[in-house]
Coordinates of C-alpha atoms in Angstrom, one line a residue:
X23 CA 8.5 124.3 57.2
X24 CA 9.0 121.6 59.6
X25 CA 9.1 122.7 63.0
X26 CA 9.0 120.6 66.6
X27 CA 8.6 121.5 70.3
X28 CA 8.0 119.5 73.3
X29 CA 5.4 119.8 76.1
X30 CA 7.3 119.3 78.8
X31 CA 5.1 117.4 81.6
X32 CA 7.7 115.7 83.0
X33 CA 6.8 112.0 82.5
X34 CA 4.0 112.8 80.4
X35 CA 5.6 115.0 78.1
X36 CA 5.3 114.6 74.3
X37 CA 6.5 116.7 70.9
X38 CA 4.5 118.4 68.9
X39 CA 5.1 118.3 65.2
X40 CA 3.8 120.9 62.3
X41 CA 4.5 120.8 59.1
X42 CA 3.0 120.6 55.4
X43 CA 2.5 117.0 53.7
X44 CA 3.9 115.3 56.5
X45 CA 2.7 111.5 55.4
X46 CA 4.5 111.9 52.7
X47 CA 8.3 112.1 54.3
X48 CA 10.3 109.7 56.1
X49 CA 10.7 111.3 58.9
X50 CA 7.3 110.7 60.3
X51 CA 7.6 107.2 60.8
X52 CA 10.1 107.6 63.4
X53 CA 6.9 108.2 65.5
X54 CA 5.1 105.1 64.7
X55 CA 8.3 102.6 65.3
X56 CA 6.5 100.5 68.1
X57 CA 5.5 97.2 67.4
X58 CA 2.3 97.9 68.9
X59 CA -1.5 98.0 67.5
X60 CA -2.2 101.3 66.2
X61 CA -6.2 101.7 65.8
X62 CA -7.4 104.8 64.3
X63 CA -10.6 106.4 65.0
X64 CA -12.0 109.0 63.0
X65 CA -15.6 109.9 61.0
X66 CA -16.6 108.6 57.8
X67 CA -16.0 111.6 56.1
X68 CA -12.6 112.3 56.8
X69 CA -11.9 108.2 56.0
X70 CA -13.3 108.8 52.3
X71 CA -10.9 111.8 52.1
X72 CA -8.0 110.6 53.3
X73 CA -7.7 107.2 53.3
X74 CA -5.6 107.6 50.1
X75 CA -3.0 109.8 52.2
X76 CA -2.8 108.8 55.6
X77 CA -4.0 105.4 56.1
X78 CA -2.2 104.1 53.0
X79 CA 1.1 105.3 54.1
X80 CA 1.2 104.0 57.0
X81 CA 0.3 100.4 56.0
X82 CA 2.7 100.6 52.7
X83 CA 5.2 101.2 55.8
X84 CA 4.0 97.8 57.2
X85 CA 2.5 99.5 60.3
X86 CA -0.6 97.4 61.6
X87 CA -3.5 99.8 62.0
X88 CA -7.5 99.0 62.4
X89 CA -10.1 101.7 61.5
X90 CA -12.8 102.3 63.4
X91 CA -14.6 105.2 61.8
X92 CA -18.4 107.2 63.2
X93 CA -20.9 109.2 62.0
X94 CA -19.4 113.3 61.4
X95 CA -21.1 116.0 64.3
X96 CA -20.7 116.9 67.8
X97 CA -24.3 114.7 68.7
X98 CA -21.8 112.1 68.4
X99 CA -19.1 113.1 71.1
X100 CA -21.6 111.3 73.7
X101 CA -21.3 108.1 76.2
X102 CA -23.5 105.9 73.9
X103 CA -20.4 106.5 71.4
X104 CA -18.0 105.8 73.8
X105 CA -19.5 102.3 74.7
X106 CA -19.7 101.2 71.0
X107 CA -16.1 102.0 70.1
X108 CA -14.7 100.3 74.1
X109 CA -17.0 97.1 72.7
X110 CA -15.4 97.3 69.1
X111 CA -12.1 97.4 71.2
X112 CA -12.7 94.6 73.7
X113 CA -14.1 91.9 70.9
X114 CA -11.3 92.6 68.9
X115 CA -8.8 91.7 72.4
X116 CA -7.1 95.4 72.3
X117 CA -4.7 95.4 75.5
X118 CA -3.0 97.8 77.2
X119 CA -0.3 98.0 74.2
X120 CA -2.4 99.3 72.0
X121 CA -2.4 102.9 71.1
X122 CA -5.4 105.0 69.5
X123 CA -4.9 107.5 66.6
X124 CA -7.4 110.2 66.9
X125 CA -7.5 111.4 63.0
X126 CA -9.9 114.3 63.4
X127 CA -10.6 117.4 64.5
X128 CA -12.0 118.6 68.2
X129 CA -14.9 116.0 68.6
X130 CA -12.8 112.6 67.4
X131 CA -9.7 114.2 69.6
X132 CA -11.5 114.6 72.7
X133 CA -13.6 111.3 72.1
X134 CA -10.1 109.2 71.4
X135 CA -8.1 111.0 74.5
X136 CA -11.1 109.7 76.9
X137 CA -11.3 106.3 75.7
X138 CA -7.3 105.8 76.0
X139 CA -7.7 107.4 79.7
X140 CA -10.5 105.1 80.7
X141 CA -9.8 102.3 78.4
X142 CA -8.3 99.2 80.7
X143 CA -7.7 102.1 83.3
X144 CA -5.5 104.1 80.8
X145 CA -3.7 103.2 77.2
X146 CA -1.8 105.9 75.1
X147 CA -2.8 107.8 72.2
X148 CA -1.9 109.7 69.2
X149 CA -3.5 113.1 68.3
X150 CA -3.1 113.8 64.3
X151 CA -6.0 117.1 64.4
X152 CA -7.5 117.9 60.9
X153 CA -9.1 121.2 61.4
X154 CA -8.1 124.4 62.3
X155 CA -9.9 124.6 65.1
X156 CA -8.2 121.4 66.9
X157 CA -4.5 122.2 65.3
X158 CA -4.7 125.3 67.5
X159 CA -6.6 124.3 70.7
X160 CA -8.0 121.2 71.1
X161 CA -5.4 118.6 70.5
X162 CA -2.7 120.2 72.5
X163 CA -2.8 120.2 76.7
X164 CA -4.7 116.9 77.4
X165 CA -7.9 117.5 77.9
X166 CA -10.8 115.2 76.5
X167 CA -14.4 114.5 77.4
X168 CA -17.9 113.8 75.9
X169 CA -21.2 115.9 76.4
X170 CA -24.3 115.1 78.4
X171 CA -27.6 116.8 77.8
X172 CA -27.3 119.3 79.9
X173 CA -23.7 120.1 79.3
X174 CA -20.9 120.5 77.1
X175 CA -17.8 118.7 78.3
X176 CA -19.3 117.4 81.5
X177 CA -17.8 113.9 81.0
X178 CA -14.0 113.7 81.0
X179 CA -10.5 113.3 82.5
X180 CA -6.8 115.0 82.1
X181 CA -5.2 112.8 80.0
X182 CA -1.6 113.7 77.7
X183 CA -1.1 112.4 74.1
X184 CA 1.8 111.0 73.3
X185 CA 2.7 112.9 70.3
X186 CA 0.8 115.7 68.5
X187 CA 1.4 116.0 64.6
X188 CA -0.2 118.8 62.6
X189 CA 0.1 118.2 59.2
X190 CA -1.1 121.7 57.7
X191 CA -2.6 119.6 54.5
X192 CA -5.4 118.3 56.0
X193 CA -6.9 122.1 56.0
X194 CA -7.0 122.2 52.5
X195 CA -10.3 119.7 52.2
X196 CA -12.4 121.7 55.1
X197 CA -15.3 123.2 53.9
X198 CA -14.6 126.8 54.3
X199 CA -17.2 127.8 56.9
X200 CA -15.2 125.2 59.3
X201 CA -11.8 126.4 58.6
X202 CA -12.5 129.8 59.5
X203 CA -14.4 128.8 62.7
X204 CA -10.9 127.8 63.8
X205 CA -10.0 131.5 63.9
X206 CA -12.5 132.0 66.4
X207 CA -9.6 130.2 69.2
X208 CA -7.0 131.8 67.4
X209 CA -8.5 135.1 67.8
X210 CA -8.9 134.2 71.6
X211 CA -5.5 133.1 72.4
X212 CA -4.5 136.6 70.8
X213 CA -6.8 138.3 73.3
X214 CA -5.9 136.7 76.3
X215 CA -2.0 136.4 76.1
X216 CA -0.7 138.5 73.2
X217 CA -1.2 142.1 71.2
X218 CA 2.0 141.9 69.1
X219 CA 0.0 138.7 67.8
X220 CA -3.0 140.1 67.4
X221 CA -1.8 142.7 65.5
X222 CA 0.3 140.1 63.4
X223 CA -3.4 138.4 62.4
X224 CA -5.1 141.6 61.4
X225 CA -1.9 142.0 59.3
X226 CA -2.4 138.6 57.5
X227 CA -6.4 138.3 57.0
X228 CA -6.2 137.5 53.4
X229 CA -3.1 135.4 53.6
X230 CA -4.8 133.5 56.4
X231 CA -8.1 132.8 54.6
X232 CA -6.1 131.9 51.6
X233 CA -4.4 128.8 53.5
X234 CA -1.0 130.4 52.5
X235 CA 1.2 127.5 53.8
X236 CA 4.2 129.9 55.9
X237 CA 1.7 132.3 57.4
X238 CA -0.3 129.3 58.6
X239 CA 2.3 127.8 60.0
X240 CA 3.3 130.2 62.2
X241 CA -0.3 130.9 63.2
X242 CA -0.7 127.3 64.3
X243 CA 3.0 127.4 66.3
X244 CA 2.1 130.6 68.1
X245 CA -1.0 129.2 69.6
X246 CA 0.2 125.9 70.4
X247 CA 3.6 128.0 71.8
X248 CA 1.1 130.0 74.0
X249 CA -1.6 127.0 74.8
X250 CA 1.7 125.0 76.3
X251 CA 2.6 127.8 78.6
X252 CA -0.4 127.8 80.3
X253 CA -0.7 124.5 80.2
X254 CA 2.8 123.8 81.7
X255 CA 1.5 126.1 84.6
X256 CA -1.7 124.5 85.4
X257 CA -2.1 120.9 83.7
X258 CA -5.6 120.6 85.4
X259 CA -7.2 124.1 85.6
X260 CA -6.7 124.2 89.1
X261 CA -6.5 128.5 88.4
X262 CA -5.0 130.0 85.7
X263 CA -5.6 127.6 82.8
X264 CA -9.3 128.5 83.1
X265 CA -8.5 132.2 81.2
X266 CA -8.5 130.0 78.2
X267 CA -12.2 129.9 78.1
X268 CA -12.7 133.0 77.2
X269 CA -15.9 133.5 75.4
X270 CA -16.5 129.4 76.1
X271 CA -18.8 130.4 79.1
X272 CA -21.7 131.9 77.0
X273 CA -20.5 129.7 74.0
X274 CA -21.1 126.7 75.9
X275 CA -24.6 127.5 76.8
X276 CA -25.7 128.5 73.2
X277 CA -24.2 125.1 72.2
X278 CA -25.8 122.9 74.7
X279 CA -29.2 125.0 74.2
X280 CA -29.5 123.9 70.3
X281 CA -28.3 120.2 71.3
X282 CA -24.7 120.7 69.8
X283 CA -26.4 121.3 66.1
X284 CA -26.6 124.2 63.5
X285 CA -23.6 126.1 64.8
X286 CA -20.2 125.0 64.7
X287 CA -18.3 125.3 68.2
X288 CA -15.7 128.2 66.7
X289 CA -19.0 130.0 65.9
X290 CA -20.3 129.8 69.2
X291 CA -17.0 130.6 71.1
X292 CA -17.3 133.8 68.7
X293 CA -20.8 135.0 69.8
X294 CA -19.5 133.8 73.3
X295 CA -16.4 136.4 73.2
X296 CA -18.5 138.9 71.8
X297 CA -21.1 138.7 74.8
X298 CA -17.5 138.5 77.4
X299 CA -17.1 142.0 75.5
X300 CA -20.4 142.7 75.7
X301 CA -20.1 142.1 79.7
X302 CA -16.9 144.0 80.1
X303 CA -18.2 147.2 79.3
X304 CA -21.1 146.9 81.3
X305 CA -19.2 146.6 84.2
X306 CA -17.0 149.3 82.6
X307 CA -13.5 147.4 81.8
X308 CA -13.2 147.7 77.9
X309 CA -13.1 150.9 76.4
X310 CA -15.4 151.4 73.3
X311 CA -12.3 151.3 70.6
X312 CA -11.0 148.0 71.8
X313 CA -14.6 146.3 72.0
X314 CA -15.2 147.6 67.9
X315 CA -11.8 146.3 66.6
X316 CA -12.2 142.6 68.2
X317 CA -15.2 142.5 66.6
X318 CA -14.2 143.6 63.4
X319 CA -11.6 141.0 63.4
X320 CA -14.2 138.4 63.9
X321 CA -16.1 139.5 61.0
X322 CA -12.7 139.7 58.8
X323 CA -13.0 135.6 59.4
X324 CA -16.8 135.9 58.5
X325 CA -17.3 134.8 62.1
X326 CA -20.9 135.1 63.8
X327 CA -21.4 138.3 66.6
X328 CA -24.9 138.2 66.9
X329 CA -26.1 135.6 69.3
X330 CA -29.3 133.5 67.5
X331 CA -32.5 135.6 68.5
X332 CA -34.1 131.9 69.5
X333 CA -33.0 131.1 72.7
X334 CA -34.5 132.3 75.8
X335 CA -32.6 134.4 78.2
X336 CA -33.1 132.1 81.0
X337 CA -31.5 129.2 78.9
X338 CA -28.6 131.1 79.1
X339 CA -28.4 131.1 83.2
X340 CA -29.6 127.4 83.2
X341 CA -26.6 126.4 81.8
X342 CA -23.8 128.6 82.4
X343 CA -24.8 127.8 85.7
X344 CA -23.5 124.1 85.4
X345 CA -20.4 125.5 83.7
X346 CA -17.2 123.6 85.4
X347 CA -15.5 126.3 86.2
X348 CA -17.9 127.9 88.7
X349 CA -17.2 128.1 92.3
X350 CA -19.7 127.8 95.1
X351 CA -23.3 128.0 92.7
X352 CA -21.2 131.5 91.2
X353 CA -20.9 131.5 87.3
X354 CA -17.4 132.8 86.7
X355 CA -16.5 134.2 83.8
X356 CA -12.9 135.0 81.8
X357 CA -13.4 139.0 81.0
X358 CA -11.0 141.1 78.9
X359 CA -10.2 144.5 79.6
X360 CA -7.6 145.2 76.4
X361 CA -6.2 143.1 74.2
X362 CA -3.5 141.1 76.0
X363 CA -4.9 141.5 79.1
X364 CA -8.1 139.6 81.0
X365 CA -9.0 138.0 84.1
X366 CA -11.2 135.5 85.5
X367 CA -14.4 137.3 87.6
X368 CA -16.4 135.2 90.2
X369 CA -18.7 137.7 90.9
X370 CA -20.8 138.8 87.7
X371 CA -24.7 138.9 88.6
X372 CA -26.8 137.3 86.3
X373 CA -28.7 140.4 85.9
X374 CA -25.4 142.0 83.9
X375 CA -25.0 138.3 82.1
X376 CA -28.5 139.0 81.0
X377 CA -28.4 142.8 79.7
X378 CA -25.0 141.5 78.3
X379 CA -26.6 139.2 75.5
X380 CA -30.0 141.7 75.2
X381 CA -28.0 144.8 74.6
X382 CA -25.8 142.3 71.9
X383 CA -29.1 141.2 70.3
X384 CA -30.3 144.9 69.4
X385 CA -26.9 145.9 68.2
X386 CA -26.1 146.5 64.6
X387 CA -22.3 145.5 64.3

C-alpha cells in the first residue's frame, strides 16, 4: 500500500508519503534521521489516542521530541494560540534547528506551518494530518494561517513542509461525523478537475464510508495527485490555484458567522458548494441534472445541503466581502458549470449571491 511522490517546488520541494500503519515500519524513520529537536504539536485529544502509536515509536527510536499539546476546535486556530505556543518555544531555547511536527488535522496543520514560517523568521516543519479532511487538502501545498473575528484564514503566509506523511490509520479513531466531512474536499477536487474521478467515488460510497484500506488509499493519492498540480502552477494563488475554493466562498462566511463552532469546516464547504450550484444556475451555467447528482453525492456522505436557517442574509455579504480572493471590493467566486469543469467569476451581484442561499433555504433536497 505504500506509495510516495514528490512536490516538486524546486528548493522547497518535499515527498509525500501514504500508507497504512506507517509508525510501525522501519522505513519511516529514514525521515526523522536529523539530529535535530523534533517538537510535536497537536490537541489533547489526539495525544490520549495516540500517544501509544506515534509518540512512543519515535522515542523507542531514540528520537528527541517535546509535546506541546492544546485544547481540540477551530476557536483555537487564533493569534492568542499562536503566542502561547512561540512562548513555550522561546523558554524552552528552540533555535532555528528545530523542526515542528504538526500531528493533527486542518487546524493543528495550519497553526504549526505558521509558527515554523514566522518562528525566528522561518524554521521547518513536518505535516503528519490525521483526518480525512487534512490527508486530502489541507496538509499538502503550503498554505497555513489562523482566523480573526471577522475572517477565516485572514492571518497567514506560504510556507512548504518538509515532508507530508499520511498514515491511513489515524482515520480509524475519528468520530464518524468528521471522517465524512473530509469528503466534502474530496467531492470538490472531483468537481473542479476530474469526472472519471467522480464517477470512481459514486462507484465506491460504501467502500469509502467503510474505511476500506485500498479504496482509501487511492482516494487520498488522487487528491493530493490533483492538489500538487495546481499547486506546482501557482504556489501562491496568484490565479489559477484560487478554483480550489470552490464552495469555500459561502462556506467561509457561514463559518465565520457562528464563530468557527457547531459545524465542522467539511460541512460548511458542503453547504458552500451547494450555494456555488445554487449560483450557477441562476446565472444559467449548470443544467438541472448535473446540479441533482452533486448533491446526491453529498448526501451519500451524510453531508449538510441546507444552509442553517439562522444567519441573516446580509451576514453573508459582510463577510464574503472580506474573502481573500476578491479583487477591487468584487466578491469572486469559483462556479461550476459540469462536473470537471468551473471557473473563477469576478462579476456575481450580490443580489444573485442572495436569491442563491434564499432559493437553497426553501428547497426540499
Amino acid at each position: 500500500m505504500l506509495k510516495k511522490f514528490i512536490v516538486n517546488l524546486k528548493e522547497k520541494s518535499y515527498p509525500i508519503i501514504i500508507g497504512y500503519k506507517l509508525f510501525n515500519k522501519d522505513y519511516i524513520l529514514k525521515y526523522f534521521k536529523e539530529k535535530k529537536k523534533y517538537i510535536v504539536i497537536t490537541n489533547n485529544t489526539l495525544l490520549n489516542l495516540w500517544k501509544n502509536y506515534f509518540h512512543k515509536y519515535l522515542k523507542k527510536n531514540n528520537i528527541f521530541i517535546d509535546i506541546i499539546s492544546i485544547s481540540d476546535g477551530e476557536s483555537y486556530k487564533s493569534l492568542a494560540q499562536v503566542n502561547d505556543i512561540i512562548t513555550k518555544l522561546l523558554i524552552k531555547d528552540y533555535g532555528r534547528d528545530s523542526i515542528l511536527i504538526a500531528f493533527g488535522g486542518g487546524v493543528i496543520g495550519d497553526l504549526t506551518g505558521f509558527i515554523a514560517s514566522i518562528y525566528q523568521r522561518g524554521i521547518e516543519f513536518i505535516q503528519i494530518p490525521t483526518t480525512l479532511l487534512s490527508q486530502v487538502d489541507a496538509s499538502v501545498g503550503g498554505k497555513t494561517g489562523v482566523n480573526h473575528n471577522l475572517g477565516k484564514n485572514m492571518i497567514g503566509s506560504f510556507w512548504q513542509p518538509k515532508y507530508v506523511i499520511i498514515d491511513l490509520f489515524f482515520l480509524s479513531s475519528l468520530p464518524q461525523k468528521e471522517f465524512l466531512s473530509g469528503f466534502a474536499e474530496v467531492i470538490k477536487y472531483a468537481i473542479i478537475f476530474d469526472k472519471k474521478f467522480f464517477c470512481w467515488i459514486e462507484n465506491n460510497v460504501h467502500k469509502l464510508k467503510n474505511l476500506d484500506k485500498n479504496t482509501l488509499s487511492y482516494c487520498v493519492q488522487r487528491c493530493c495527485e490533483l492538489k500538487t498540480k495546481i499547486v506546482l502552477l501557482d504556489e501562491k494563488e496568484k490565479n489559477c490555484r484560487a478554483l480550489l475554493n470552490l464552495g469555500h466562498t459561502y462556506g467561509h462566511a457561514i463559518e465565520s458567522h457562528m464563530n468557527y463552532k457547531n459545524l465542522l469546516h467539511g460541512e460548511a464547504v458542503s453547504i458552500g458548494i451547494v450555494l456555488a450550484l445554487e449560483t450557477s444556475k441562476i446565472i444559467g451555467i449548470l443544467k438541472k441534472d448535473v446540479y441533482q447528482r452533486i448533491i446526491l453525492l453529498l448526501k451519500c456522505f451524510n453531508l449538510p445541503v441546507m444552509p442553517p436557517k439562522n444567519i441573516p442574509l446580509s451576514s453573508y455579504i459582510l463577510y464574503m466581502k472580506k474573502d481573500k480572493k476578491n479583487i477591487l471590493g468584487k466578491i469572486r467566486l469559483v462556479l461550476p458549470s459540469n462536473i470537471g469543469i468551473v471557473k473563477i467569476y469576478n462579476n456575481i451581484s450580490p443580489k444573485i449571491i442572495l436569491s442563491a442561499i434564499k432559493k437553497t433555504l426553501i428547497k426540499k433536497h
